Amino acid sequence: MKIIKTVAELQLFSDSAKASGHTVGLVPTMGYLHKGHLSLVEMAKKQCGKVITTLFVNPTQFAPGEDFESYPRDLERDSKMAVEAGTDIFFAPETREIYPVGYSTSIRMTGITEKFEGQYRTAHFNGVATVVAKLFNAARPDKAYFGQKDYQQTLVIKKLNSDMNFGIDIVVAPIIREADGLAMSSRNIYLDKKQRKVAGILFAALEEAKAKIARGERNRIVINSHMHAKLREVPGIRLDYAECANAQTLEKPETFLPGEEIVLLIACYIGKTRLIDNALVSIPAYDDKFEEGI
Ligand code: AMP
């Protein structure tokens, strides 16, 4: 495995890999890798001839006061883990390589970027869309891998891909969790022992909400209230949102319709650590609960 630091070298690698008949897979990350990231690399390795994993803590997706400076960084550890999982090229550029002096172009996406995360982290998705567009142009992949863990981000990336005609196959991989259900995240290291012990509550709230829907509940407000009540079992938890939405549009339906795919979305603080999680639920197309008017 090779560590590449410049866009020009990465483009050269990708172009020659493709000229030799390989498909190229891209796994963008901000590093401090865990099994969630590695699952993306392993999936890419199965589906592509060459895998590029990128490590770039992107300043433009952090707001002032967020954890850009303190975000965990360990290039040596990450490059080892990435190669063991099947990475061929590890792209770890300096900030100035991605945003050279005088850089003045960015992507601004409206619509889905303004909901949920967008209400709490206003410039976040424009920063994500901009850096991912740059990584797409630097790596020129056939396929790019993203985790369902950042559900709204996957919608943003798919929209970026189609709006900007990248023509990349966007693959969304399932959420990898700890034994108690906590979604793996580089930020979990911020949790102290006591906080870590209760952090499984997000998964528990999602599971209970899913079970309610499976038993026939179709009212969005009722499901929201259940999630809120469950999360509040943790004293001092601070909710940004715990909500249901249409999985494609992120609109909030009053009642879930037959055949509709719903996403349950949670963002909350335990102590100073902001955690997000989500789950997808498909409402049956022939929904006897709906016909019963429950
Ligand atoms: P990050 O380094 O947090 O920006 O994440 C890089 C990629 O890994 C994103 O596509 C994330 O959605 C994905 N990812 C992060 N955590 C997980 C997880 N627990 N399971 C699956 N994918 C994940």
mmCIF file of C-alpha atoms and ligand atoms in Angstrom:
data_model
loop_
_atom_site.group_PDB
_atom_site.id
_atom_site.type_symbol
_atom_site.label_atom_id
_atom_site.label_comp_id
_atom_site.label_asym_id
_atom_site.label_seq_id
_atom_site.Cartn_x
_atom_site.Cartn_y
_atom_site.Cartn_z
ATOM 1 C CA MET A 1 0.000 0.000 0.000
ATOM 2 C CA LYS A 2 1.093 3.486 -0.780
ATOM 3 C CA ILE A 3 0.325 6.765 0.946
ATOM 4 C CA ILE A 4 -0.382 9.517 -1.568
ATOM 5 C CA LYS A 5 -0.472 13.174 -0.562
ATOM 6 C CA THR A 6 -1.277 15.004 -3.807
ATOM 7 C CA VAL A 7 -4.306 15.136 -6.076
ATOM 8 C CA ALA A 8 -2.143 14.854 -9.204
ATOM 9 C CA GLU A 9 -0.590 11.570 -8.024
ATOM 10 C CA LEU A 10 -3.984 10.168 -7.080
ATOM 11 C CA GLN A 11 -5.452 11.024 -10.494
ATOM 12 C CA LEU A 12 -2.484 9.335 -12.145
ATOM 13 C CA PHE A 13 -2.963 6.209 -10.030
ATOM 14 C CA SER A 14 -6.691 6.033 -10.763
ATOM 15 C CA ASP A 15 -6.308 6.640 -14.498
ATOM 16 C CA SER A 16 -3.643 3.953 -14.863
ATOM 17 C CA ALA A 17 -5.635 1.469 -12.710
ATOM 18 C CA LYS A 18 -8.632 1.985 -14.982
ATOM 19 C CA ALA A 19 -6.484 1.773 -18.117
ATOM 20 C CA SER A 20 -5.324 -1.639 -16.846
ATOM 21 C CA GLY A 21 -8.944 -2.751 -16.620
ATOM 22 C CA HIS A 22 -9.529 -2.346 -12.870
ATOM 23 C CA THR A 23 -12.614 -0.810 -11.327
ATOM 24 C CA VAL A 24 -11.707 1.800 -8.724
ATOM 25 C CA GLY A 25 -13.546 2.067 -5.389
ATOM 26 C CA LEU A 26 -13.341 5.126 -3.130
ATOM 27 C CA VAL A 27 -13.886 5.154 0.647
ATOM 28 C CA PRO A 28 -13.801 8.730 2.003
ATOM 29 C CA THR A 29 -13.180 9.059 5.768
ATOM 30 C CA MET A 30 -12.044 11.558 8.343
ATOM 31 C CA GLY A 31 -9.838 8.908 9.896
ATOM 32 C CA TYR A 32 -9.455 7.491 13.384
ATOM 33 C CA LEU A 33 -10.710 4.333 11.766
ATOM 34 C CA HIS A 34 -12.985 1.778 13.414
ATOM 35 C CA LYS A 35 -14.850 -1.308 12.253
ATOM 36 C CA GLY A 36 -17.532 0.822 10.601
ATOM 37 C CA HIS A 37 -14.972 2.400 8.261
ATOM 38 C CA LEU A 38 -13.272 -0.945 7.706
ATOM 39 C CA SER A 39 -16.559 -2.557 6.670
ATOM 40 C CA LEU A 40 -16.706 -0.013 3.832
ATOM 41 C CA VAL A 41 -13.140 -0.813 2.770
ATOM 42 C CA GLU A 42 -13.860 -4.563 2.881
ATOM 43 C CA MET A 43 -17.003 -4.118 0.808
ATOM 44 C CA ALA A 44 -15.080 -1.988 -1.710
ATOM 45 C CA LYS A 45 -12.344 -4.643 -1.888
ATOM 46 C CA LYS A 46 -14.913 -7.312 -2.761
ATOM 47 C CA GLN A 47 -16.479 -5.197 -5.496
ATOM 48 C CA CYS A 48 -13.502 -3.324 -7.009
ATOM 49 C CA GLY A 49 -10.041 -4.117 -8.358
ATOM 50 C CA LYS A 50 -8.396 -1.169 -6.578
ATOM 51 C CA VAL A 51 -9.481 0.569 -3.398
ATOM 52 C CA ILE A 52 -8.598 4.137 -2.462
ATOM 53 C CA THR A 53 -9.240 5.085 1.162
ATOM 54 C CA THR A 54 -9.005 8.777 1.947
ATOM 55 C CA LEU A 55 -8.257 10.458 5.249
ATOM 56 C CA PHE A 56 -9.052 14.118 5.372
ATOM 57 C CA VAL A 57 -10.493 15.999 8.328
ATOM 58 C CA ASN A 58 -12.354 18.550 6.285
ATOM 59 C CA PRO A 59 -12.367 21.972 7.946
ATOM 60 C CA THR A 60 -15.254 23.326 5.840
ATOM 61 C CA GLN A 61 -17.774 20.889 7.304
ATOM 62 C CA PHE A 62 -17.105 21.984 10.898
ATOM 63 C CA ALA A 63 -18.707 25.101 12.351
ATOM 64 C CA PRO A 64 -16.715 27.412 14.638
ATOM 65 C CA GLY A 65 -16.826 25.912 18.137
ATOM 66 C CA GLU A 66 -17.182 22.333 16.850
ATOM 67 C CA ASP A 67 -14.432 19.745 17.334
ATOM 68 C CA PHE A 68 -12.262 20.335 14.231
ATOM 69 C CA GLU A 69 -9.077 20.972 16.248
ATOM 70 C CA SER A 70 -9.666 18.181 18.765
ATOM 71 C CA TYR A 71 -10.922 15.604 16.223
ATOM 72 C CA PRO A 72 -8.845 12.434 16.833
ATOM 73 C CA ARG A 73 -5.995 11.960 14.346
ATOM 74 C CA ASP A 74 -3.560 9.033 14.010
ATOM 75 C CA LEU A 75 -2.207 8.577 10.489
ATOM 76 C CA GLU A 76 0.068 5.652 11.325
ATOM 77 C CA ARG A 77 -2.621 3.624 13.077
ATOM 78 C CA ASP A 78 -5.148 4.436 10.325
ATOM 79 C CA SER A 79 -2.878 3.529 7.411
ATOM 80 C CA LYS A 80 -2.121 0.146 9.021
ATOM 81 C CA MET A 81 -5.799 -0.614 9.632
ATOM 82 C CA ALA A 82 -6.765 0.518 6.136
ATOM 83 C CA VAL A 83 -4.193 -1.714 4.436
ATOM 84 C CA GLU A 84 -5.218 -4.751 6.492
ATOM 85 C CA ALA A 85 -8.813 -4.243 5.364
ATOM 86 C CA GLY A 86 -7.787 -4.139 1.681
ATOM 87 C CA THR A 87 -6.810 -0.569 0.817
ATOM 88 C CA ASP A 88 -4.431 -0.184 -2.135
ATOM 89 C CA ILE A 89 -3.899 3.569 -1.881
ATOM 90 C CA PHE A 90 -4.267 5.702 1.195
ATOM 91 C CA PHE A 91 -4.858 9.332 0.240
ATOM 92 C CA ALA A 92 -3.965 11.638 3.138
ATOM 93 C CA PRO A 93 -3.591 15.187 1.784
ATOM 94 C CA GLU A 94 -2.653 18.285 3.776
ATOM 95 C CA THR A 95 -5.386 20.910 4.070
ATOM 96 C CA ARG A 96 -3.523 23.162 1.612
ATOM 97 C CA GLU A 97 -3.616 20.427 -1.045
ATOM 98 C CA ILE A 98 -7.408 20.370 -0.959
ATOM 99 C CA TYR A 99 -7.899 24.086 -0.297
ATOM 100 C CA PRO A 100 -4.875 25.877 -1.815
ATOM 101 C CA VAL A 101 -4.307 29.547 -1.085
ATOM 102 C CA GLY A 102 -6.830 31.491 -3.148
ATOM 103 C CA TYR A 103 -9.324 28.614 -3.351
ATOM 104 C CA SER A 104 -12.753 30.198 -3.765
ATOM 105 C CA THR A 105 -15.254 27.707 -5.198
ATOM 106 C CA SER A 106 -17.768 25.711 -3.189
ATOM 107 C CA ILE A 107 -20.940 23.719 -3.640
ATOM 108 C CA ARG A 108 -24.168 24.946 -2.122
ATOM 109 C CA MET A 109 -27.022 22.462 -2.072
ATOM 110 C CA THR A 110 -30.560 23.433 -1.081
ATOM 111 C CA GLY A 111 -33.503 21.242 -0.043
ATOM 112 C CA ILE A 112 -32.572 18.116 1.919
ATOM 113 C CA THR A 113 -29.450 19.845 3.293
ATOM 114 C CA GLU A 114 -31.662 22.275 5.202
ATOM 115 C CA LYS A 115 -33.541 19.679 7.246
ATOM 116 C CA PHE A 116 -32.499 17.804 10.421
ATOM 117 C CA GLU A 117 -28.666 18.072 10.604
ATOM 118 C CA GLY A 118 -28.891 21.172 8.418
ATOM 119 C CA GLN A 119 -30.940 22.951 11.100
ATOM 120 C CA TYR A 120 -28.260 22.395 13.721
ATOM 121 C CA ARG A 121 -25.110 22.455 11.573
ATOM 122 C CA THR A 122 -26.023 24.952 8.867
ATOM 123 C CA ALA A 123 -22.896 24.972 6.680
ATOM 124 C CA HIS A 124 -22.097 21.310 7.321
ATOM 125 C CA PHE A 125 -23.524 19.698 4.182
ATOM 126 C CA ASN A 126 -22.143 22.368 1.854
ATOM 127 C CA GLY A 127 -18.714 21.546 3.286
ATOM 128 C CA VAL A 128 -19.378 17.825 2.829
ATOM 129 C CA ALA A 129 -20.661 18.262 -0.748
ATOM 130 C CA THR A 130 -17.682 20.431 -1.656
ATOM 131 C CA VAL A 131 -15.034 18.089 -0.296
ATOM 132 C CA VAL A 132 -16.716 14.965 -1.682
ATOM 133 C CA ALA A 133 -16.922 16.593 -5.130
ATOM 134 C CA LYS A 134 -13.207 17.308 -4.872
ATOM 135 C CA LEU A 135 -12.461 13.750 -3.757
ATOM 136 C CA PHE A 136 -14.551 12.405 -6.654
ATOM 137 C CA ASN A 137 -12.480 14.515 -9.064
ATOM 138 C CA ALA A 138 -9.232 13.496 -7.382
ATOM 139 C CA ALA A 139 -9.944 9.746 -7.255
ATOM 140 C CA ARG A 140 -12.199 9.415 -10.327
ATOM 141 C CA PRO A 141 -13.767 6.254 -8.860
ATOM 142 C CA ASP A 142 -16.275 3.889 -10.458
ATOM 143 C CA LYS A 143 -17.868 3.263 -7.083
ATOM 144 C CA ALA A 144 -17.875 5.230 -3.824
ATOM 145 C CA TYR A 145 -18.792 3.836 -0.415
ATOM 146 C CA PHE A 146 -20.645 5.629 2.377
ATOM 147 C CA GLY A 147 -22.159 4.448 5.650
ATOM 148 C CA GLN A 148 -25.871 4.521 6.488
ATOM 149 C CA LYS A 149 -24.646 5.787 9.887
ATOM 150 C CA ASP A 150 -24.721 9.282 8.329
ATOM 151 C CA TYR A 151 -28.085 8.747 6.662
ATOM 152 C CA GLN A 152 -28.799 12.316 5.562
ATOM 153 C CA GLN A 153 -25.258 12.547 4.197
ATOM 154 C CA THR A 154 -25.954 9.560 1.907
ATOM 155 C CA LEU A 155 -28.935 11.449 0.438
ATOM 156 C CA VAL A 156 -26.759 14.528 -0.052
ATOM 157 C CA ILE A 157 -24.047 12.502 -1.797
ATOM 158 C CA LYS A 158 -26.546 10.780 -4.103
ATOM 159 C CA LYS A 159 -28.012 14.178 -5.036
ATOM 160 C CA LEU A 160 -24.536 15.661 -5.579
ATOM 161 C CA ASN A 161 -23.686 12.696 -7.795
ATOM 162 C CA SER A 162 -26.769 13.100 -9.969
ATOM 163 C CA ASP A 163 -26.944 16.931 -9.968
ATOM 164 C CA MET A 164 -23.271 17.233 -10.968
ATOM 165 C CA ASN A 165 -23.259 14.258 -13.395
ATOM 166 C CA PHE A 166 -20.415 12.406 -11.687
ATOM 167 C CA GLY A 167 -21.917 9.090 -12.837
ATOM 168 C CA ILE A 168 -20.393 7.236 -9.880
ATOM 169 C CA ASP A 169 -22.107 4.177 -8.408
ATOM 170 C CA ILE A 170 -22.888 5.256 -4.821
ATOM 171 C CA VAL A 171 -22.971 2.305 -2.426
ATOM 172 C CA VAL A 172 -24.496 2.674 1.049
ATOM 173 C CA ALA A 173 -23.293 0.170 3.662
ATOM 174 C CA PRO A 174 -25.094 -0.884 6.874
ATOM 175 C CA ILE A 175 -24.340 0.580 10.308
ATOM 176 C CA ILE A 176 -21.731 -1.328 12.329
ATOM 177 C CA ARG A 177 -22.518 -1.306 16.059
ATOM 178 C CA GLU A 178 -20.943 -2.096 19.415
ATOM 179 C CA ALA A 179 -22.367 -4.998 21.445
ATOM 180 C CA ASP A 180 -24.913 -2.726 23.192
ATOM 181 C CA GLY A 181 -26.065 -1.254 19.879
ATOM 182 C CA LEU A 182 -24.117 2.021 19.987
ATOM 183 C CA ALA A 183 -23.221 2.912 16.386
ATOM 184 C CA MET A 184 -19.443 2.944 16.004
ATOM 185 C CA SER A 185 -18.039 6.443 15.600
ATOM 186 C CA SER A 186 -14.653 8.123 15.924
ATOM 187 C CA ARG A 187 -16.345 10.522 18.352
ATOM 188 C CA ASN A 188 -17.277 7.724 20.795
ATOM 189 C CA ILE A 189 -13.841 8.134 22.410
ATOM 190 C CA TYR A 190 -15.079 11.458 23.819
ATOM 191 C CA LEU A 191 -17.544 9.563 26.064
ATOM 192 C CA ASP A 192 -16.423 8.918 29.628
ATOM 193 C CA LYS A 193 -17.207 5.563 31.290
ATOM 194 C CA LYS A 194 -20.540 6.634 32.708
ATOM 195 C CA GLN A 195 -21.661 8.251 29.453
ATOM 196 C CA ARG A 196 -20.534 5.249 27.406
ATOM 197 C CA LYS A 197 -22.636 2.985 29.638
ATOM 198 C CA VAL A 198 -25.864 4.796 28.751
ATOM 199 C CA ALA A 199 -25.071 5.569 25.095
ATOM 200 C CA GLY A 200 -26.844 2.397 23.884
ATOM 201 C CA ILE A 201 -30.088 4.305 24.550
ATOM 202 C CA LEU A 202 -30.161 5.665 20.969
ATOM 203 C CA PHE A 203 -30.263 2.160 19.529
ATOM 204 C CA ALA A 204 -32.810 1.062 22.166
ATOM 205 C CA ALA A 205 -35.077 3.995 21.238
ATOM 206 C CA LEU A 206 -34.827 3.127 17.530
ATOM 207 C CA GLU A 207 -35.540 -0.558 18.174
ATOM 208 C CA GLU A 208 -38.590 0.217 20.332
ATOM 209 C CA ALA A 209 -39.912 2.619 17.714
ATOM 210 C CA LYS A 210 -39.423 -0.001 15.009
ATOM 211 C CA ALA A 211 -41.276 -2.563 17.136
ATOM 212 C CA LYS A 212 -44.199 -0.127 17.612
ATOM 213 C CA ILE A 213 -44.403 0.384 13.854
ATOM 214 C CA ALA A 214 -44.236 -3.379 13.290
ATOM 215 C CA ARG A 215 -47.169 -3.765 15.708
ATOM 216 C CA GLY A 216 -49.198 -1.324 13.627
ATOM 217 C CA GLU A 217 -48.530 2.224 14.841
ATOM 218 C CA ARG A 218 -48.594 4.547 11.828
ATOM 219 C CA ASN A 219 -48.741 7.986 13.458
ATOM 220 C CA ARG A 220 -45.512 9.968 13.256
ATOM 221 C CA ILE A 221 -46.136 12.052 16.387
ATOM 222 C CA VAL A 222 -46.848 8.943 18.469
ATOM 223 C CA ILE A 223 -43.591 7.319 17.345
ATOM 224 C CA ASN A 224 -41.668 10.551 17.994
ATOM 225 C CA SER A 225 -43.090 10.723 21.538
ATOM 226 C CA HIS A 226 -42.017 7.138 22.220
ATOM 227 C CA MET A 227 -38.473 7.878 21.088
ATOM 228 C CA HIS A 228 -38.344 11.068 23.173
ATOM 229 C CA ALA A 229 -39.629 9.277 26.289
ATOM 230 C CA LYS A 230 -37.121 6.460 25.876
ATOM 231 C CA LEU A 231 -34.152 8.809 25.337
ATOM 232 C CA ARG A 232 -35.134 10.908 28.364
ATOM 233 C CA GLU A 233 -34.527 7.836 30.550
ATOM 234 C CA VAL A 234 -30.918 9.050 30.465
ATOM 235 C CA PRO A 235 -30.681 11.994 32.869
ATOM 236 C CA GLY A 236 -29.139 15.099 31.320
ATOM 237 C CA ILE A 237 -29.466 13.878 27.714
ATOM 238 C CA ARG A 238 -29.976 16.808 25.330
ATOM 239 C CA LEU A 239 -32.013 16.105 22.206
ATOM 240 C CA ASP A 240 -31.506 17.920 18.925
ATOM 241 C CA TYR A 241 -34.151 15.701 17.321
ATOM 242 C CA ALA A 242 -35.731 12.261 17.440
ATOM 243 C CA GLU A 243 -37.990 12.141 14.434
ATOM 244 C CA CYS A 244 -39.539 10.071 11.657
ATOM 245 C CA ALA A 245 -39.389 11.143 8.035
ATOM 246 C CA ASN A 246 -39.881 9.846 4.536
ATOM 247 C CA ALA A 247 -36.593 8.094 3.776
ATOM 248 C CA GLN A 248 -36.142 9.732 0.358
ATOM 249 C CA THR A 249 -37.495 13.269 0.791
ATOM 250 C CA LEU A 250 -37.072 13.709 4.576
ATOM 251 C CA GLU A 251 -40.579 15.233 4.584
ATOM 252 C CA LYS A 252 -42.535 14.507 7.766
ATOM 253 C CA PRO A 253 -45.732 12.577 6.992
ATOM 254 C CA GLU A 254 -48.579 12.755 9.506
ATOM 255 C CA THR A 255 -49.352 9.093 8.893
ATOM 256 C CA PHE A 256 -47.054 6.514 7.313
ATOM 257 C CA LEU A 257 -48.514 5.342 4.019
ATOM 258 C CA PRO A 258 -48.620 1.783 2.610
ATOM 259 C CA GLY A 259 -45.367 1.057 0.781
ATOM 260 C CA GLU A 260 -43.605 4.105 2.262
ATOM 261 C CA GLU A 261 -40.029 3.838 3.487
ATOM 262 C CA ILE A 262 -39.524 5.693 6.765
ATOM 263 C CA VAL A 263 -36.275 6.735 8.403
ATOM 264 C CA LEU A 264 -36.078 7.218 12.163
ATOM 265 C CA LEU A 265 -33.433 9.841 12.927
ATOM 266 C CA ILE A 266 -31.861 10.735 16.268
ATOM 267 C CA ALA A 267 -29.284 13.392 17.177
ATOM 268 C CA CYS A 268 -28.527 14.110 20.816
ATOM 269 C CA TYR A 269 -25.819 15.096 23.249
ATOM 270 C CA ILE A 270 -24.615 12.853 26.028
ATOM 271 C CA GLY A 271 -22.416 15.201 27.992
ATOM 272 C CA LYS A 272 -20.558 17.263 25.397
ATOM 273 C CA THR A 273 -20.573 14.494 22.795
ATOM 274 C CA ARG A 274 -23.053 14.726 19.949
ATOM 275 C CA LEU A 275 -24.266 11.312 18.781
ATOM 276 C CA ILE A 276 -26.388 10.472 15.740
ATOM 277 C CA ASP A 277 -28.120 7.262 14.746
ATOM 278 C CA ASN A 278 -30.923 6.101 12.494
ATOM 279 C CA ALA A 279 -32.988 3.142 11.315
ATOM 280 C CA LEU A 280 -34.988 2.411 8.187
ATOM 281 C CA VAL A 281 -38.471 0.887 8.305
ATOM 282 C CA SER A 282 -40.553 -0.211 5.326
ATOM 283 C CA ILE A 283 -44.302 0.049 5.693
ATOM 284 C CA PRO A 284 -45.910 -2.954 3.922
ATOM 285 C CA ALA A 285 -47.436 -2.156 0.528
ATOM 286 C CA TYR A 286 -50.580 -4.049 1.508
ATOM 287 C CA ASP A 287 -50.902 -2.541 4.949
ATOM 288 C CA ASP A 288 -53.769 -4.092 6.933
ATOM 289 C CA LYS A 289 -52.930 -1.746 9.850
ATOM 290 C CA PHE A 290 -53.478 1.246 7.557
ATOM 291 C CA GLU A 291 -56.804 -0.123 6.337
ATOM 292 C CA GLU A 292 -57.865 -0.677 9.942
ATOM 293 C CA GLY A 293 -57.236 3.051 10.428
ATOM 294 C CA ILE A 294 -54.904 2.568 13.383
HETATM 295 P P1 AMP B 1 -16.301 9.646 9.040
HETATM 296 O O1 AMP B 1 -14.865 9.303 9.167
HETATM 297 O O2 AMP B 1 -17.038 9.703 10.343
HETATM 298 O O3 AMP B 1 -16.551 10.842 8.158
HETATM 299 O O4 AMP B 1 -16.961 8.425 8.269
HETATM 300 C C1 AMP B 1 -16.479 7.982 7.024
HETATM 301 C C2 AMP B 1 -17.480 7.035 6.419
HETATM 302 O O5 AMP B 1 -17.651 5.916 7.304
HETATM 303 C C3 AMP B 1 -18.874 7.672 6.246
HETATM 304 O O6 AMP B 1 -19.423 7.231 5.016
HETATM 305 C C4 AMP B 1 -19.624 7.134 7.433
HETATM 306 O O7 AMP B 1 -21.017 7.069 7.232
HETATM 307 C C5 AMP B 1 -19.031 5.739 7.552
HETATM 308 N N1 AMP B 1 -19.255 5.226 8.908
HETATM 309 C C6 AMP B 1 -18.982 5.867 10.072
HETATM 310 N N2 AMP B 1 -19.375 5.113 11.119
HETATM 311 C C7 AMP B 1 -19.920 3.989 10.608
HETATM 312 C C8 AMP B 1 -20.525 2.826 11.183
HETATM 313 N N3 AMP B 1 -20.654 2.678 12.503
HETATM 314 N N4 AMP B 1 -20.958 1.861 10.358
HETATM 315 C C9 AMP B 1 -20.840 1.998 9.001
HETATM 316 N N5 AMP B 1 -20.281 3.072 8.394
HETATM 317 C C10 AMP B 1 -19.833 4.052 9.192
#
